[in-house]
CSV table of C-alpha atoms in Angstrom, one decimal:
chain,number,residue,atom,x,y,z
A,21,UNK,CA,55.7,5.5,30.1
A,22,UNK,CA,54.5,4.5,33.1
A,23,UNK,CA,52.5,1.7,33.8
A,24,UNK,CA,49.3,2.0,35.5
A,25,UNK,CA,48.8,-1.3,37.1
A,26,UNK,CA,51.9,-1.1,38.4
A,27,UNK,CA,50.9,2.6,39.6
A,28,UNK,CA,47.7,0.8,41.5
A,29,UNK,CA,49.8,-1.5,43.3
A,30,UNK,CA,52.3,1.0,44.4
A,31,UNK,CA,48.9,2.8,45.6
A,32,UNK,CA,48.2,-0.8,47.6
A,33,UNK,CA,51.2,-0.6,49.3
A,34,UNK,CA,51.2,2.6,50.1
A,35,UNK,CA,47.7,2.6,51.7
A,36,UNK,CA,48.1,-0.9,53.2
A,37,UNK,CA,51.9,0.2,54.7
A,38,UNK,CA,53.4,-3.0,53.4
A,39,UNK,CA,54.3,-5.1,50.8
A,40,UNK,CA,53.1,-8.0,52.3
A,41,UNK,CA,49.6,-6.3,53.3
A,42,UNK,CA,49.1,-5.2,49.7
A,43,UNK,CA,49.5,-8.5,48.4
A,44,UNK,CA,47.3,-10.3,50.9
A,45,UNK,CA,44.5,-7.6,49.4
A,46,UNK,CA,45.4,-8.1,45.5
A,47,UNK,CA,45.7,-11.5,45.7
A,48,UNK,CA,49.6,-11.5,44.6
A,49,UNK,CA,52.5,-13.2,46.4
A,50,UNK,CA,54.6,-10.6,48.4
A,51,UNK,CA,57.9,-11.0,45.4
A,52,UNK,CA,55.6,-10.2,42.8
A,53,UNK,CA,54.4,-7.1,44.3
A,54,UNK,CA,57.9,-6.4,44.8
A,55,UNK,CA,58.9,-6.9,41.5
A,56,UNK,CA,55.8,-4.7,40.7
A,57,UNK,CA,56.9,-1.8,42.0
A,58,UNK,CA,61.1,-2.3,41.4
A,59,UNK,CA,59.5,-2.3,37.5
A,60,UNK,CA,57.6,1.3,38.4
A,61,UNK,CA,60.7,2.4,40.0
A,62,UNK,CA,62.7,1.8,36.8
A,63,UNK,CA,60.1,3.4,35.0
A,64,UNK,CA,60.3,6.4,37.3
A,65,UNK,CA,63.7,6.5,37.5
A,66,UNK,CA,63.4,7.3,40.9
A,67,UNK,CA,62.9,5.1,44.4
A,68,UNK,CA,59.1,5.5,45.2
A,69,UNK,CA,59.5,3.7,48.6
A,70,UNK,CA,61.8,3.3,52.1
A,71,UNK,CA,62.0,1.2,54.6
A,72,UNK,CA,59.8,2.5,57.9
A,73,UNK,CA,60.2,-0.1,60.8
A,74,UNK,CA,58.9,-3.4,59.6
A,75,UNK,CA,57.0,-1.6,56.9
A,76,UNK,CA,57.4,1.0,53.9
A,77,UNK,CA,56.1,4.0,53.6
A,78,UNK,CA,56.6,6.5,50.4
A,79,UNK,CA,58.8,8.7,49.0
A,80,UNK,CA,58.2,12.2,47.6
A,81,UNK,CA,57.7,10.7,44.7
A,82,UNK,CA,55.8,7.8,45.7
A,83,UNK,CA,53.5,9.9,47.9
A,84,UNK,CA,52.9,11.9,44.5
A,85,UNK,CA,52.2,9.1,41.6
A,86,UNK,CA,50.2,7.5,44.5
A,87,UNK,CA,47.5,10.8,44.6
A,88,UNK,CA,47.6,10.8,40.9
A,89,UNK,CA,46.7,7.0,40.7
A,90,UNK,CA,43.7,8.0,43.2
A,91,UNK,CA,42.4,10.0,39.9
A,92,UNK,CA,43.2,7.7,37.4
A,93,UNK,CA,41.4,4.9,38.9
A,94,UNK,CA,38.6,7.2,39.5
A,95,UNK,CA,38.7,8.0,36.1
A,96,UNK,CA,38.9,4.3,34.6
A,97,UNK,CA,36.4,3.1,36.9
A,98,UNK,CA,33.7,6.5,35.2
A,99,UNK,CA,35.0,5.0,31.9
A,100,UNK,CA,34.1,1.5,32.7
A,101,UNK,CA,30.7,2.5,33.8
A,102,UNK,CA,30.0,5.2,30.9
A,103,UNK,CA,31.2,2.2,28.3
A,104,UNK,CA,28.6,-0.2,29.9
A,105,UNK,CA,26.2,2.6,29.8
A,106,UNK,CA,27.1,3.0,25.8
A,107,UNK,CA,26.7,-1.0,25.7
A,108,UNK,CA,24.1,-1.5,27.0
A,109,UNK,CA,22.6,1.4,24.8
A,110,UNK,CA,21.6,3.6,27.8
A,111,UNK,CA,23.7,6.4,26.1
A,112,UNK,CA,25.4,7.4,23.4
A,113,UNK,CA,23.8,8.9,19.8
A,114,UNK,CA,22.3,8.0,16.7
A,115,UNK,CA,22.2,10.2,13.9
A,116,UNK,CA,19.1,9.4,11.5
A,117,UNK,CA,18.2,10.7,7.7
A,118,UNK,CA,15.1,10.1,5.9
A,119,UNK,CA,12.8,12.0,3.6
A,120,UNK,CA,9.7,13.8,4.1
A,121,UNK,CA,6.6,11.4,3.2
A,122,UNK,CA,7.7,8.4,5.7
A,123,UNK,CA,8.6,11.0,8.3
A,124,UNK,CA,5.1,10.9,10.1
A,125,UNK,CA,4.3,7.0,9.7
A,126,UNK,CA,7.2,5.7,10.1
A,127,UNK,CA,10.2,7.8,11.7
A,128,UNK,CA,7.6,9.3,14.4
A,129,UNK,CA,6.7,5.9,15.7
A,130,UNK,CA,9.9,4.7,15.7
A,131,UNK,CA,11.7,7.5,17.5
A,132,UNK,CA,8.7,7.6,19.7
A,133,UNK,CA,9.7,3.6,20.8
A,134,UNK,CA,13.2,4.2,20.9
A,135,UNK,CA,12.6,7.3,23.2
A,136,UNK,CA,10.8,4.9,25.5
A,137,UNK,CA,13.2,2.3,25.5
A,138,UNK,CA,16.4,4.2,25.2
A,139,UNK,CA,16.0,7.3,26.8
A,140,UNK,CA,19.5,8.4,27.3
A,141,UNK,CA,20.0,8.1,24.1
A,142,UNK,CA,21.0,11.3,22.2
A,143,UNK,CA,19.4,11.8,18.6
A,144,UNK,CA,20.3,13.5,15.3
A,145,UNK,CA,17.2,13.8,12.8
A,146,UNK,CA,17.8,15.1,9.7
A,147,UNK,CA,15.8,15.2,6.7
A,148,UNK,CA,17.4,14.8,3.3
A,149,UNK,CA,17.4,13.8,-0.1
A,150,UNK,CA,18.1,9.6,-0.1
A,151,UNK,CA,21.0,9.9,-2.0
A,152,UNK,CA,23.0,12.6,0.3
A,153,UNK,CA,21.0,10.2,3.2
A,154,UNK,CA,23.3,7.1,1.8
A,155,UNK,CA,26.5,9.1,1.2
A,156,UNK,CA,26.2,10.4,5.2
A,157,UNK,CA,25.8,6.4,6.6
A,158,UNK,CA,28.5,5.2,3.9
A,159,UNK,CA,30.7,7.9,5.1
A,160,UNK,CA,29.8,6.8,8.8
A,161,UNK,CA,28.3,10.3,9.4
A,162,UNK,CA,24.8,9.2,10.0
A,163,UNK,CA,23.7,5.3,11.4
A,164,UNK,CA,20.9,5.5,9.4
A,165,UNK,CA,18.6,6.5,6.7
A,166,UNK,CA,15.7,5.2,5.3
A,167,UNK,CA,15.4,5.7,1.9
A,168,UNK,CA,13.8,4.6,-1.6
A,169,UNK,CA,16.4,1.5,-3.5
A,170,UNK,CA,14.7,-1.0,-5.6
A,171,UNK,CA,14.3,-4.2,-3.1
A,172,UNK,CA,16.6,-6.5,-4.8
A,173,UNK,CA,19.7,-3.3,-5.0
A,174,UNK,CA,23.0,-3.3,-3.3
A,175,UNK,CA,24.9,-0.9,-1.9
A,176,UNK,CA,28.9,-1.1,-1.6
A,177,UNK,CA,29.5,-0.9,1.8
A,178,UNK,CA,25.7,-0.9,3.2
A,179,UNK,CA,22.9,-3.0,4.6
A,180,UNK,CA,19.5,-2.7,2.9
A,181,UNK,CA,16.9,-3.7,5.6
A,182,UNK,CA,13.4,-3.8,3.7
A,183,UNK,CA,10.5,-1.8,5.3
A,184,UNK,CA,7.8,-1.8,3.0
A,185,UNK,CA,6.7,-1.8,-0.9
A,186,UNK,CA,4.5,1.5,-0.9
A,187,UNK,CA,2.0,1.8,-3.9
A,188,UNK,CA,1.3,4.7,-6.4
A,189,UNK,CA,-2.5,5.3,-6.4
A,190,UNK,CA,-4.1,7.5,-8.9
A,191,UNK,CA,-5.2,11.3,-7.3
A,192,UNK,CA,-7.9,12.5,-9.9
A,193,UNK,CA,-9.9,15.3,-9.3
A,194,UNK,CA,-13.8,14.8,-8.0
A,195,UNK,CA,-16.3,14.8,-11.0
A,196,UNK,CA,-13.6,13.0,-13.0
A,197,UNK,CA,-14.7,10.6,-15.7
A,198,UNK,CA,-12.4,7.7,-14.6
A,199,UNK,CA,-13.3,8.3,-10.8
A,200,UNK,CA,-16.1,5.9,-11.0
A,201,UNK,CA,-13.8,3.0,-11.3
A,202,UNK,CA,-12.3,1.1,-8.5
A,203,UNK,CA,-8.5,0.2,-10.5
A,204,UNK,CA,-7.7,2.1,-13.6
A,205,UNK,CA,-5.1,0.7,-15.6
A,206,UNK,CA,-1.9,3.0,-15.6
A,207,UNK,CA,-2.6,4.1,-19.9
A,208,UNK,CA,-5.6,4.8,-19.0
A,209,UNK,CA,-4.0,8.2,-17.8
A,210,UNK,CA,-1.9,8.4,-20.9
A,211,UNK,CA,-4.0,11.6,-22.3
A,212,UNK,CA,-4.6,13.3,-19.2
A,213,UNK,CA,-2.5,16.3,-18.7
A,214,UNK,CA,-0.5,15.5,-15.1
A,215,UNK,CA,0.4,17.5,-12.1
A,216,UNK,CA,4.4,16.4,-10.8
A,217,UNK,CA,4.3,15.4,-7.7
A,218,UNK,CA,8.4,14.0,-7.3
A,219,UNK,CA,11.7,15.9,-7.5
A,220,UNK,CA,14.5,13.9,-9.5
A,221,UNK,CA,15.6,11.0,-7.9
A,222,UNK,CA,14.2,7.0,-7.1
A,223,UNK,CA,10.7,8.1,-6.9
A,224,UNK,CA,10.4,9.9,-9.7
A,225,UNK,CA,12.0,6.9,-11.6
A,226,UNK,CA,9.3,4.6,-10.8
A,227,UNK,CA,6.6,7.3,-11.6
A,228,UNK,CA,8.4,7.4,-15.3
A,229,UNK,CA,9.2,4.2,-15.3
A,230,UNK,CA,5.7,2.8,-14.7
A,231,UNK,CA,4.4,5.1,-17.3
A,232,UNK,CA,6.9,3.6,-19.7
A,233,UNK,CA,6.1,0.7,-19.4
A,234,UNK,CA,2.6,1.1,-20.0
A,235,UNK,CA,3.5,3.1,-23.5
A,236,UNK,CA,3.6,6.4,-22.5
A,237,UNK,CA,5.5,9.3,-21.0
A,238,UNK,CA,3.3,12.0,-18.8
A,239,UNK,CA,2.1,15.6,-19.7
A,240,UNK,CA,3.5,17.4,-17.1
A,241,UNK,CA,1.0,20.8,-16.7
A,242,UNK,CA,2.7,21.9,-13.4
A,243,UNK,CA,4.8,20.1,-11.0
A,244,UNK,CA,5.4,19.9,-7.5
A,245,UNK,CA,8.2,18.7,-5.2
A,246,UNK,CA,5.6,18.1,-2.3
A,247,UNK,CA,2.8,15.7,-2.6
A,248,UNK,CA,0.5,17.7,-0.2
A,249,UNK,CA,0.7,20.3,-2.9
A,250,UNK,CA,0.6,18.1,-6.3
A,251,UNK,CA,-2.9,16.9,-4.6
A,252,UNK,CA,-4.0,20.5,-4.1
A,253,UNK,CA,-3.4,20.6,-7.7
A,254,UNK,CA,-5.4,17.8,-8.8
A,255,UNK,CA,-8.2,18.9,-6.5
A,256,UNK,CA,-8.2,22.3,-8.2
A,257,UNK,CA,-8.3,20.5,-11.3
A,258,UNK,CA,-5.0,21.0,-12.9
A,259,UNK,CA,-4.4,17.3,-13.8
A,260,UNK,CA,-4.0,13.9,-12.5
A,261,UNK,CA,-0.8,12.3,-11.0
A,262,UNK,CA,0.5,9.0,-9.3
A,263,UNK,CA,1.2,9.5,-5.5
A,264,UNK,CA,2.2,6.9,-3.0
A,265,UNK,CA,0.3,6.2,-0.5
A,266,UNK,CA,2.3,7.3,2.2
A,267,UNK,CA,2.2,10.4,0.5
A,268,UNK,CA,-1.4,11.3,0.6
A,269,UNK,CA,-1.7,12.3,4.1
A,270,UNK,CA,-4.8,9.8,4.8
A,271,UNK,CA,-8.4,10.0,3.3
A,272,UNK,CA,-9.3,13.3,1.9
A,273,UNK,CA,-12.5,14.7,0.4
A,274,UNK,CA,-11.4,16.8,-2.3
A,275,UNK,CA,-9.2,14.4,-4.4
A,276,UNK,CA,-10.2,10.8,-5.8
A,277,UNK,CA,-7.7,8.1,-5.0
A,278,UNK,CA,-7.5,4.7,-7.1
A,279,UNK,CA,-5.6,2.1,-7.6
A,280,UNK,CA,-3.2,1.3,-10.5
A,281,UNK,CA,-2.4,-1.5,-12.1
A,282,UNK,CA,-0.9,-3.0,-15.7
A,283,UNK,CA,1.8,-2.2,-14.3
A,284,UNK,CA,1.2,-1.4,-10.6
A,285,UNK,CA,3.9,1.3,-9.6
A,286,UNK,CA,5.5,0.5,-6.4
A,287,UNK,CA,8.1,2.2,-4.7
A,288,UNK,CA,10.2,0.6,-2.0
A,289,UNK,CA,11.3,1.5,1.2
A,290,UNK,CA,14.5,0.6,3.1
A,291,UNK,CA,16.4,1.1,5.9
A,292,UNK,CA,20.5,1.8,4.9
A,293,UNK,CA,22.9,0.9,7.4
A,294,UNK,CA,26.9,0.1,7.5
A,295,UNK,CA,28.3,-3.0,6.5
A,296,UNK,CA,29.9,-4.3,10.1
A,297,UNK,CA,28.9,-1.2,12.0
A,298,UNK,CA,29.4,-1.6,15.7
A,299,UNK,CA,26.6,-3.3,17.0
A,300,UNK,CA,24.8,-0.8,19.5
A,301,UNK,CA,21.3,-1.7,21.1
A,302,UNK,CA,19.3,1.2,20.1
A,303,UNK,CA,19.7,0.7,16.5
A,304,UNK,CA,18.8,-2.3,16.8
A,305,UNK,CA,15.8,-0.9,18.9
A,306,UNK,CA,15.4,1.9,16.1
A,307,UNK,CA,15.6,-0.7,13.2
A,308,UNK,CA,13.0,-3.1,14.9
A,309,UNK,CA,10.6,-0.3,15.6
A,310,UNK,CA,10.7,1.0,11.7
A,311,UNK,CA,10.3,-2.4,10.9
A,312,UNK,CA,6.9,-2.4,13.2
A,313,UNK,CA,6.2,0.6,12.1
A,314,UNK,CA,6.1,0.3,8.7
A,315,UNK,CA,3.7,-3.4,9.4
A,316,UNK,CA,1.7,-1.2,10.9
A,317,UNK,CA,1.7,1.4,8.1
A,318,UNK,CA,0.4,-1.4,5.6
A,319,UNK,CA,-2.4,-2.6,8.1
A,320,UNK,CA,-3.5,0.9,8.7
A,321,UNK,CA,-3.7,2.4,5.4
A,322,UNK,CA,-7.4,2.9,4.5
A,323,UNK,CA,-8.0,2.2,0.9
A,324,UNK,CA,-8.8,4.2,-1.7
A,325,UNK,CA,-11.8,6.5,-1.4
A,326,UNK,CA,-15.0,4.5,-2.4
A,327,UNK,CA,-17.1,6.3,-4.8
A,328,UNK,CA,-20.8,5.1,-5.0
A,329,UNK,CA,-21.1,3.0,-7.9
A,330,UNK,CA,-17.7,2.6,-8.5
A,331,UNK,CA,-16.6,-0.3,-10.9
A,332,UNK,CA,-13.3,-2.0,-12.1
């Protein structure tokens, strides 16, 4: 194979129209540029100079690896540039999963701030169930996904990078008896028929586990896998149901929203990335801007809606 620096010097020579000319410009002594170019003549197998007066000049062959080491050093000095460019983080990709209820408080923003700061910066959004979401970054076809894992969990293979603890409030419909009270206690809701509000997976397991743990397992009346539609549902009077707060879209009028506690159902938010992934600026920019984000989220978040006279 041939060797390329050798292929540049050759070029030096050539353009220069001596050895000794070519090493004066690459900062070699005049026997190791000959060398050089002996070597590439091995490599060859062919003589890519002669002798022309006190000078060389090239051969067929040494007029022709010369032209095509013009290109290849064109070519290694675009990949230079495009790999400081992809260092940097001015270009490249990142390919981001999350699920639906932390798409407009969290993912907006945070795309929003890495479009700023990395525009050249090429993005795959894809929403998807958290546990597809952590098989994609484990198999290294997404960089990241934010999904729901207890706080203290591991993943094999993955970084959990905490975003937020989002609460379960109460969504009862208006007029209800228990509306008047500021925090119901979770049994409280233990002989209430419910409206589902969670499809299988991690948040549905804290919805169930809370209610567990407070002696009781839910009435299920109808169900939803959207929590824009479970609190239609409780509005129309259907039931009552636990929905995070990220999940309820901001105040609304036609559903009461109270706290929980005894126990206080919290679901937790993260951030999966690789174990040892190459470090690239604009996840670092994306992670840092969920991260603010999600700060943001918690300052934001009005509380539950008041209702005159309402009591703990």
């Amino acid at each position: 194979m041939l060797d390329v620096r050798r292929m540049q010097i050759l070029r030096a020579v050539v353009t220069s129209g001596s050895m000794t000319a070519a090493a004066a410009e690459l900062g070699y002594t005049p026997s190791a540029v000959s060398q050089q170019v002996a070597a590439l003549e091995r490599e060859a197998g062919t003589a890519l100079l002669e002798r022309a007066g006190r000078g060389v000049r090239p051969t067929a062959a040494g007029l022709l690896l010369t032209q095509y080491t013009a290109t290849i050093s064109r070519n290694l000095a675009e990949a230079e540039a495009a790999l400081a460019d992809l260092r940097a983080g001015r270009t490249g990709s990142l390919a981001v999963r999350y699920f639906g209820s932390v798409g407009p408080a969290l993912v907006a923003p945070a795309l929003a701030r890495l479009r700023r700061e990395h525009p050249g910066v090429r993005l795959d959004l894809t929403l998807l169930d958290p546990q597809e979401a952590l098989a994609e970054v484990a198999r290294a076809d997404a960089d990241v996904a934010v999904v729901v894992r207890p706080r203290e969990d591991t993943a094999p293979g993955l970084r959990l990078v905490h975003l937020l603890d989002d609460e379960y409030l109460a969504a009862l419909p208006p007029g209800h008896a228990l509306a008047a009270r500021r925090v119901l206690d979770l049994a409280d809701l233990a002989a209430e028929p419910w409206v589902g509000s969670e499809p299988q997976g991690p948040c549905l397991d804290v919805v169930l586990g809370a209610c567990a743990a407070a002696g009781f397992s839910p009435d299920f009346v109808a169900g939803s896998e959207d929590y824009a539609t479970a609190l239609g549902f409780v509005a129309a009077g259907l039931g009552v149901g636990l929905v995070p707060r990220l999940g309820t879209g901001g105040r609304r009028t036609d559903v009461v929203l109270r706290r929980v506690r005894n126990p206080r159902p919290v679901r937790t938010v993260q951030a999966a990335v690789r174990e040892g992934a190459p470090a690239h600026p604009a996840l670092t920019t994306l992670l840092e801007a969920l991260a603010e984000a999600a700060r943001r989220s918690v300052s934001e978040v009005g509380r539950p809606r008041g209702a005159r006279g309402a009591r703990a």
